[in-house]
Structures are given as structure tokens and as C-alpha cells.
PDB file of C-alpha atoms in Angstrom:
ATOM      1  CA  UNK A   1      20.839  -6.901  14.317  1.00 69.00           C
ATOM      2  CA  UNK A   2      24.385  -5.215  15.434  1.00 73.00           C
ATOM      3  CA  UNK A   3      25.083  -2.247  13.020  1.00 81.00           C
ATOM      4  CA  UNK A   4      28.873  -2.015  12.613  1.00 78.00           C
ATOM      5  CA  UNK A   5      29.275   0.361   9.644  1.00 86.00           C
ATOM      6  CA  UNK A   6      27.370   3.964   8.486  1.00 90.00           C
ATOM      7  CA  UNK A   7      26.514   2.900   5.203  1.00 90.00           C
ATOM      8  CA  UNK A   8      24.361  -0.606   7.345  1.00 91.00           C
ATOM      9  CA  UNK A   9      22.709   2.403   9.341  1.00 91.00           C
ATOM     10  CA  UNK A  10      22.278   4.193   6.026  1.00 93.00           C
ATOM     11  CA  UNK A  11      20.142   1.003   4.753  1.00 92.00           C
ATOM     12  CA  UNK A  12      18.378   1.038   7.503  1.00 92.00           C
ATOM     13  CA  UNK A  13      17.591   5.047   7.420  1.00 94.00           C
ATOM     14  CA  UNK A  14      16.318   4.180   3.678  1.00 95.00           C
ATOM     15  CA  UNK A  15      14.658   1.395   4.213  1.00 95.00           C
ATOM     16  CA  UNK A  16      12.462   2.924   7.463  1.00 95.00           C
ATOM     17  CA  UNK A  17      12.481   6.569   6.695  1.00 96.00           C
ATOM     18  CA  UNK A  18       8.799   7.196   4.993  1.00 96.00           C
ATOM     19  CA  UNK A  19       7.712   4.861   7.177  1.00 95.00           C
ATOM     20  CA  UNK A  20       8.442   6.602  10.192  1.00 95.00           C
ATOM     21  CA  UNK A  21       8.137  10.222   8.505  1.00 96.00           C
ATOM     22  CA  UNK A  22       4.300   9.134   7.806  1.00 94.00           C
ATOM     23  CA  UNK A  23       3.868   7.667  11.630  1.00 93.00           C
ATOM     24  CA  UNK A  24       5.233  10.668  13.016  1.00 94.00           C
ATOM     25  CA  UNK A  25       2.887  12.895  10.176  1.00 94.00           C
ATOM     26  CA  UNK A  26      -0.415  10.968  11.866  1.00 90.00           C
ATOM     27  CA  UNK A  27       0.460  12.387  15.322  1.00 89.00           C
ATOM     28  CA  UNK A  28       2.029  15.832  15.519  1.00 88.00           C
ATOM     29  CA  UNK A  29       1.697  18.971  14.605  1.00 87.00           C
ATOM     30  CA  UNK A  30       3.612  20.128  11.186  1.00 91.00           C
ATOM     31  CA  UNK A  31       6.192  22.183  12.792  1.00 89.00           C
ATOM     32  CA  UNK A  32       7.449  19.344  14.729  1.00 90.00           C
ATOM     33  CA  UNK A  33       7.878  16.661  12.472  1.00 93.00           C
ATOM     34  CA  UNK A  34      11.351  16.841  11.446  1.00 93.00           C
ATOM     35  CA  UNK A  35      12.475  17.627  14.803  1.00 93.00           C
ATOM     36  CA  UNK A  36      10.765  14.006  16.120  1.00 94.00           C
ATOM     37  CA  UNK A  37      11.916  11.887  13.184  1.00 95.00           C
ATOM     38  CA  UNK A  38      15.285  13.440  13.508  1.00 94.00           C
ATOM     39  CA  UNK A  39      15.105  12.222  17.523  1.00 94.00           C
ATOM     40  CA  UNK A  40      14.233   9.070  16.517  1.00 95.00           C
ATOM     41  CA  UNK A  41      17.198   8.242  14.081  1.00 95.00           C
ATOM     42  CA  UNK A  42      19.480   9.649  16.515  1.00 94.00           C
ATOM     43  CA  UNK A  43      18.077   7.621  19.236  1.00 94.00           C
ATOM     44  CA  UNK A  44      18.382   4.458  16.600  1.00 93.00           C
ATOM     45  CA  UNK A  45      22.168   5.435  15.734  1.00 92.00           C
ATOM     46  CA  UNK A  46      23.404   5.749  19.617  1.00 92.00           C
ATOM     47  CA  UNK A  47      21.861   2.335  20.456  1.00 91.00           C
ATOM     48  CA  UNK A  48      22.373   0.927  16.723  1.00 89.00           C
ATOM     49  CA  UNK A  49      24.394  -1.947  17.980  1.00 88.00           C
ATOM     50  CA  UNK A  50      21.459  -3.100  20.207  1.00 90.00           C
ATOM     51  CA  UNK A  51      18.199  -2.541  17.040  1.00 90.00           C
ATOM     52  CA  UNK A  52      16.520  -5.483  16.748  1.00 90.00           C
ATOM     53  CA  UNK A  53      16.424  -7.706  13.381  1.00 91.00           C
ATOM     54  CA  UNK A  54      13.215  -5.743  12.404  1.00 92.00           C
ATOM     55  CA  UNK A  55      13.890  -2.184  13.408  1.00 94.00           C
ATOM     56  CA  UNK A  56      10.272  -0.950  12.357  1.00 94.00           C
ATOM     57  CA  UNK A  57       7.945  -1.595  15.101  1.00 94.00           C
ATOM     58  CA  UNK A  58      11.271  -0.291  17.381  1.00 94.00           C
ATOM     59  CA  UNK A  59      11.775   2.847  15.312  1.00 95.00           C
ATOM     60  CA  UNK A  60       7.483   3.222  15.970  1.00 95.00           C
ATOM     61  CA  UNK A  61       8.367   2.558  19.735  1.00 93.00           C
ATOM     62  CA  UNK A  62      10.889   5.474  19.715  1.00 94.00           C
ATOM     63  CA  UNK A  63       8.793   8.208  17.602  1.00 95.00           C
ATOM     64  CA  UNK A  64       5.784   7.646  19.840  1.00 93.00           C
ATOM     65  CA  UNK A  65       8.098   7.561  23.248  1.00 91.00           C
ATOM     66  CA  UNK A  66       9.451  11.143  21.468  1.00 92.00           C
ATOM     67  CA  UNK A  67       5.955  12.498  20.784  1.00 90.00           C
ATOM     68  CA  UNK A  68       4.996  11.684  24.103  1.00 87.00           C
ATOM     69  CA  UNK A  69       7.855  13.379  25.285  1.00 84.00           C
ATOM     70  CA  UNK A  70       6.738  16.581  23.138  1.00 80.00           C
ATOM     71  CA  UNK A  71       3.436  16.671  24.017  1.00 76.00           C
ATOM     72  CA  UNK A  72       4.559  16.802  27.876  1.00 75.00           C
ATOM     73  CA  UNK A  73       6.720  20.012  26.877  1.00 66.00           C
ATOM     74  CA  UNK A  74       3.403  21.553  25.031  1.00 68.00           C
ATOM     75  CA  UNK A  75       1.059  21.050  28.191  1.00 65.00           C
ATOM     76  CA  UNK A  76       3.226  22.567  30.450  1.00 63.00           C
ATOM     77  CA  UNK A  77       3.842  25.221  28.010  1.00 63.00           C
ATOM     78  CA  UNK A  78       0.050  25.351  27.137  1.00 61.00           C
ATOM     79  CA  UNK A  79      -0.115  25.464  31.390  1.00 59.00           C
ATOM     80  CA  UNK A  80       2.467  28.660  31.568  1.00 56.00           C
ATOM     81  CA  UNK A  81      -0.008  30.390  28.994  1.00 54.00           C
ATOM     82  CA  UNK A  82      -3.183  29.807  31.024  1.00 57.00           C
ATOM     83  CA  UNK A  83      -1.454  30.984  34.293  1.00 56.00           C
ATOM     84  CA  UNK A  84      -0.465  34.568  32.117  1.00 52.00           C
ATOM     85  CA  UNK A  85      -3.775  34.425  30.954  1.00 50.00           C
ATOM     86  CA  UNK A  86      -5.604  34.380  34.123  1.00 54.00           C
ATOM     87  CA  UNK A  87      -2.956  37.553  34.804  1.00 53.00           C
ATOM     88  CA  UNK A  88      -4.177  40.396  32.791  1.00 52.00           C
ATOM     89  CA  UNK A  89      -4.263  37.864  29.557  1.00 48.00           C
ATOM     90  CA  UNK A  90      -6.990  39.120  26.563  1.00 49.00           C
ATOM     91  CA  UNK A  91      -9.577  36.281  27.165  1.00 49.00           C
ATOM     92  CA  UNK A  92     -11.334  37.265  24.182  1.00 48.00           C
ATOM     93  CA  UNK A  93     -10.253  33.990  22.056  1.00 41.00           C
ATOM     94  CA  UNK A  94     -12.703  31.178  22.599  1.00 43.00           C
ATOM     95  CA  UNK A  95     -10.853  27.935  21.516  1.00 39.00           C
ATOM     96  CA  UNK A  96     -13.720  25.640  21.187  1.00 36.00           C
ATOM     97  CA  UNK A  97     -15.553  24.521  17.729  1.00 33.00           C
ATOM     98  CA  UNK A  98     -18.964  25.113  16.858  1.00 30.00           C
ATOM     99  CA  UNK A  99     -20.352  21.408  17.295  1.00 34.00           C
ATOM    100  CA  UNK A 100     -21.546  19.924  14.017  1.00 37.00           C
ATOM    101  CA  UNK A 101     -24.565  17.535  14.947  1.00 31.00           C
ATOM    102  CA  UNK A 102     -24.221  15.239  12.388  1.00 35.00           C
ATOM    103  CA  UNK A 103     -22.246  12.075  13.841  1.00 43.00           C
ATOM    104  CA  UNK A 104     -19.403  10.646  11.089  1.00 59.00           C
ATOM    105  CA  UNK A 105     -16.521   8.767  11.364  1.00 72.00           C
ATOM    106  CA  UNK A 106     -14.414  12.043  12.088  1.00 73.00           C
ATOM    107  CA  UNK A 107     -16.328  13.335  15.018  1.00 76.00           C
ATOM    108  CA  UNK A 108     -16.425   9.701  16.336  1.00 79.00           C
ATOM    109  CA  UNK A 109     -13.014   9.778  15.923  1.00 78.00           C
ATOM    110  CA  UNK A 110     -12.112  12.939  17.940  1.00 82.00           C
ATOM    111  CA  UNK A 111     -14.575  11.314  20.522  1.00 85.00           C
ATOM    112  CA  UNK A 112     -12.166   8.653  20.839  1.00 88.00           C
ATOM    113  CA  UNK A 113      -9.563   8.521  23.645  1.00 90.00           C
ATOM    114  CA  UNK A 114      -5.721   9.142  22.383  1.00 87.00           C
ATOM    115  CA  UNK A 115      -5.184   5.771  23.456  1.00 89.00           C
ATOM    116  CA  UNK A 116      -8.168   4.094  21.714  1.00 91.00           C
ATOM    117  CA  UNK A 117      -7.219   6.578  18.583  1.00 88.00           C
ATOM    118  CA  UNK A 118      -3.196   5.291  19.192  1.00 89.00           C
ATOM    119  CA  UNK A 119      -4.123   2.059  19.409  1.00 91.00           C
ATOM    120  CA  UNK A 120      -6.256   1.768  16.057  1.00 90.00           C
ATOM    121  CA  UNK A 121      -3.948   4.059  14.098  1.00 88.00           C
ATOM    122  CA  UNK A 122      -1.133   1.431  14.510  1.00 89.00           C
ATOM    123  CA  UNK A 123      -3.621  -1.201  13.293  1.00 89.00           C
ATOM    124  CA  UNK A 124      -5.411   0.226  10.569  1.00 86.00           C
ATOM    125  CA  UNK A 125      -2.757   3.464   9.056  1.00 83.00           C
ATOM    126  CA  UNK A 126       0.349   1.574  10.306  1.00 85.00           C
ATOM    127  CA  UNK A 127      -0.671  -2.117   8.916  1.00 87.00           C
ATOM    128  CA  UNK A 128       0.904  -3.376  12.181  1.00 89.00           C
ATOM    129  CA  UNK A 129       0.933  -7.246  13.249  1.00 91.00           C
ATOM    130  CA  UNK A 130      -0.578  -7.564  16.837  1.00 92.00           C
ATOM    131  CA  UNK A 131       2.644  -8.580  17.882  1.00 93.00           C
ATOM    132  CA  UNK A 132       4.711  -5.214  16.188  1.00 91.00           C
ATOM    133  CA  UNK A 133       2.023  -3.485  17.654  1.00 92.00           C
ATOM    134  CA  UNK A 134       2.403  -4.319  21.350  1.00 92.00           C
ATOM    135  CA  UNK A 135       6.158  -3.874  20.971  1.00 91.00           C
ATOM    136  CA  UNK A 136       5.494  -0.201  20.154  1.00 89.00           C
ATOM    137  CA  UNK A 137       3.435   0.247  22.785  1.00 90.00           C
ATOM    138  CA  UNK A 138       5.186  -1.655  24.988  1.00 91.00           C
ATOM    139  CA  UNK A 139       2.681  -4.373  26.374  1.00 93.00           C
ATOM    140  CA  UNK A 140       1.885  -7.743  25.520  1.00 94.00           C
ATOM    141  CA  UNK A 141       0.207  -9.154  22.547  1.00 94.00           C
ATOM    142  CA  UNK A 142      -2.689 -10.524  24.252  1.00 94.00           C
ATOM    143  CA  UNK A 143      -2.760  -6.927  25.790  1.00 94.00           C
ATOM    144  CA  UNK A 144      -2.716  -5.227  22.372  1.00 95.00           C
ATOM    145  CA  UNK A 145      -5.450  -7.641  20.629  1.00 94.00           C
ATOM    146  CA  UNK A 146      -7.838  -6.693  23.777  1.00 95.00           C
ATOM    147  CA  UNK A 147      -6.953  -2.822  23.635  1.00 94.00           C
ATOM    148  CA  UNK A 148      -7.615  -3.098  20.098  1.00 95.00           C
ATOM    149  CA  UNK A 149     -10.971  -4.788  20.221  1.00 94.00           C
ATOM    150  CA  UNK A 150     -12.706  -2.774  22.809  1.00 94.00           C
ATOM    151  CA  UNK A 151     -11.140   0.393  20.679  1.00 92.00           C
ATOM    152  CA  UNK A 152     -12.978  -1.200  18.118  1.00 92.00           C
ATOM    153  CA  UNK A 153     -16.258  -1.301  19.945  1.00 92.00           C
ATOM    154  CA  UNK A 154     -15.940   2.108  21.172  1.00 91.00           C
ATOM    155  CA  UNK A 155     -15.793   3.622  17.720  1.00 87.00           C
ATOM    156  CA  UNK A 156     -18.374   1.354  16.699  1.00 85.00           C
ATOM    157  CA  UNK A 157     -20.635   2.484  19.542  1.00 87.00           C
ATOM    158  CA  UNK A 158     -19.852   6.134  18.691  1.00 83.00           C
ATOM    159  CA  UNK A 159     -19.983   5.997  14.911  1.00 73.00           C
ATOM    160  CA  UNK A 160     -22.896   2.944  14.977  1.00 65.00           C
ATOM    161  CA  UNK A 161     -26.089   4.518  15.274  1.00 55.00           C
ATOM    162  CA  UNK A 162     -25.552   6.150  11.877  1.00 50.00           C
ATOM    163  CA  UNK A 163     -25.206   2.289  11.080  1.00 43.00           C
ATOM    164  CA  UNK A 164     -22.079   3.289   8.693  1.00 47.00           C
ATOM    165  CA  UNK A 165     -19.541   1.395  11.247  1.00 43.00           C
ATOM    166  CA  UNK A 166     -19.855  -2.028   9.692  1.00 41.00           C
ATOM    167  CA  UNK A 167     -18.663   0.320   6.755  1.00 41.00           C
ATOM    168  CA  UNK A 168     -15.370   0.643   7.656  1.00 45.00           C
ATOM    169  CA  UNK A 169     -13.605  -2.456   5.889  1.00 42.00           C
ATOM    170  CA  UNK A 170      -9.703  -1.155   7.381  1.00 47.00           C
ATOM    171  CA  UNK A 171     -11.337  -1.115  11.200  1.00 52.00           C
ATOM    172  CA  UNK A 172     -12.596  -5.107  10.491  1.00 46.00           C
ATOM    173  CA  UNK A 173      -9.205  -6.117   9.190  1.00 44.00           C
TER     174      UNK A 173
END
């Protein structure tokens, strides 16, 4: 799907736009949002003549490849502030959460690797094929449909002894 003209890209913007706004929502922080949604269109305009027919699970691709990206530059900034703060930093903040011992789908959730978490988000939030899935993440389909089913079993195994995982009608779908 060669884009020759702005106003093709501009149908495309439309047509994708809340999709990939609400993708990019799911996985960063607030403050970063535009910026990664902006990198994404810009990453779709400068290879625009090379989208494929159904720029969706591509635009997904790019956002994630961009968060990744992100969250690289905030652990090695996250890194810098532990080094000052083993240097004379106030170590009086204590970043961890009271644990809540009731198990629901949230905790089980959090429990949940990013990958397992990625991996089910593009499934169940996304409403992803198999196959639009594995082109965002970049692996087969047969490699997605496996990733997908042990992510499955994981969060059933973590949110099961409540016996509220067969519950969960948009994890069976």
C-alpha cells in the first residue's frame, strides 16, 4: 500500500489514530503518550511508501518498538538516580506497596511478566488476529498462538485458586 499523496497519509492518520492513541494509553505513562504516537506517525510517514495494505498491526509494531525504546531511556535514567542516591541521596522514600492479600485479577495481573501481560493485551484490549498479533511482535503465528496460551495458563494459575479465572470471558476468546 504505496502512499503517494498527504491527504492518502491523512486517511490513514484518521482511520488508525484512536487506535494507536489507545495502544499506546495501555502501556506508558501519561506524560509520554503524545510524544510515542507522534514517533509512530512520523516513523509511518518516512517509510509511507513501504506500509503494508493493513497498516494497523504495523502502526502496533512501531508504537511498541517506540515504547521499548522509551522504557530503555527511563532505566538508565532510573539507573543514574540510584547511583546519586547511593551518593549522599535522602533514602527516606520506600517505593514499594503495602501487599494486599487478597488475590484478583489485578494483582495476578501485575504478577504477570511484561511479556505474558504484552502478549494478552494485544489479544484481549487490542482484538488482534493471531496473525496481526505476531506481526507486532515480530514472530511467527504459531509462535504467537503458543506465547498466548501459556500466558493464558499463567494468569489462570495466578488468578485460579480464587476459581474466578474461568470468569474472564475476553481471556477465553
Amino acid at each position: 500500500m504505496a502512499i503517494d499523496s498527504e491527504d492518502e497519509f491523512t486517511d490513514v492518520y484518521r482511520a488508525h489514530y484512536e487506535d494507536v492513541l489507545r495502544f499506546v494509553r495501555r502501556r506508558a505513562h501519561p506524560t509520554h503518550v503524545d510524544d510515542i504516537v507522534g514517533e509512530t506517525f512520523l516513523a509511518a510517514w518516512r517509510r509511507r511508501g513501504e506500509l503494508p495494505e493493513d497498516p494497523r498491526p504495523w502502526l502496533f509494531g512501531t508504537a511498541r518498538n517506540t515504547l521499548l525504546y522509551a522504557h530503555r531511556g527511563q532505566r538508565r535514567q532510573t539507573a543514574v538516580a540510584v547511583r546519586v542516591m547511593e551518593h549522599g541521596g535522602d533514602d527516606s522514600y520506600d517505593g514499594t506497596a503495602a501487599s494486599d492479600d487478597r488475590m484478583d485479577l489485578v494483582a495476578a495481573w501485575r504478577q504477570l511478566s511484561a511479556t505474558d501481560q504484552e502478549v494478552l493485551a494485544l489479544h484481549v484490549w487490542e482484538g488482534l488476529t493471531d496473525r496481526e498479533a505476531a506481526t507486532v511482535l515480530g514472530c511467527s503465528r504459531a509462535a504467537y498462538t503458543m506465547r498466548l496460551s501459556r500466558s493464558r495458563r499463567r494468569l489462570a494459575k495466578l488468578f485460579g485458586p480464587t476459581g474466578q479465572a474461568t470468569s474472564a470471558p475476553a481471556l477465553t476468546r
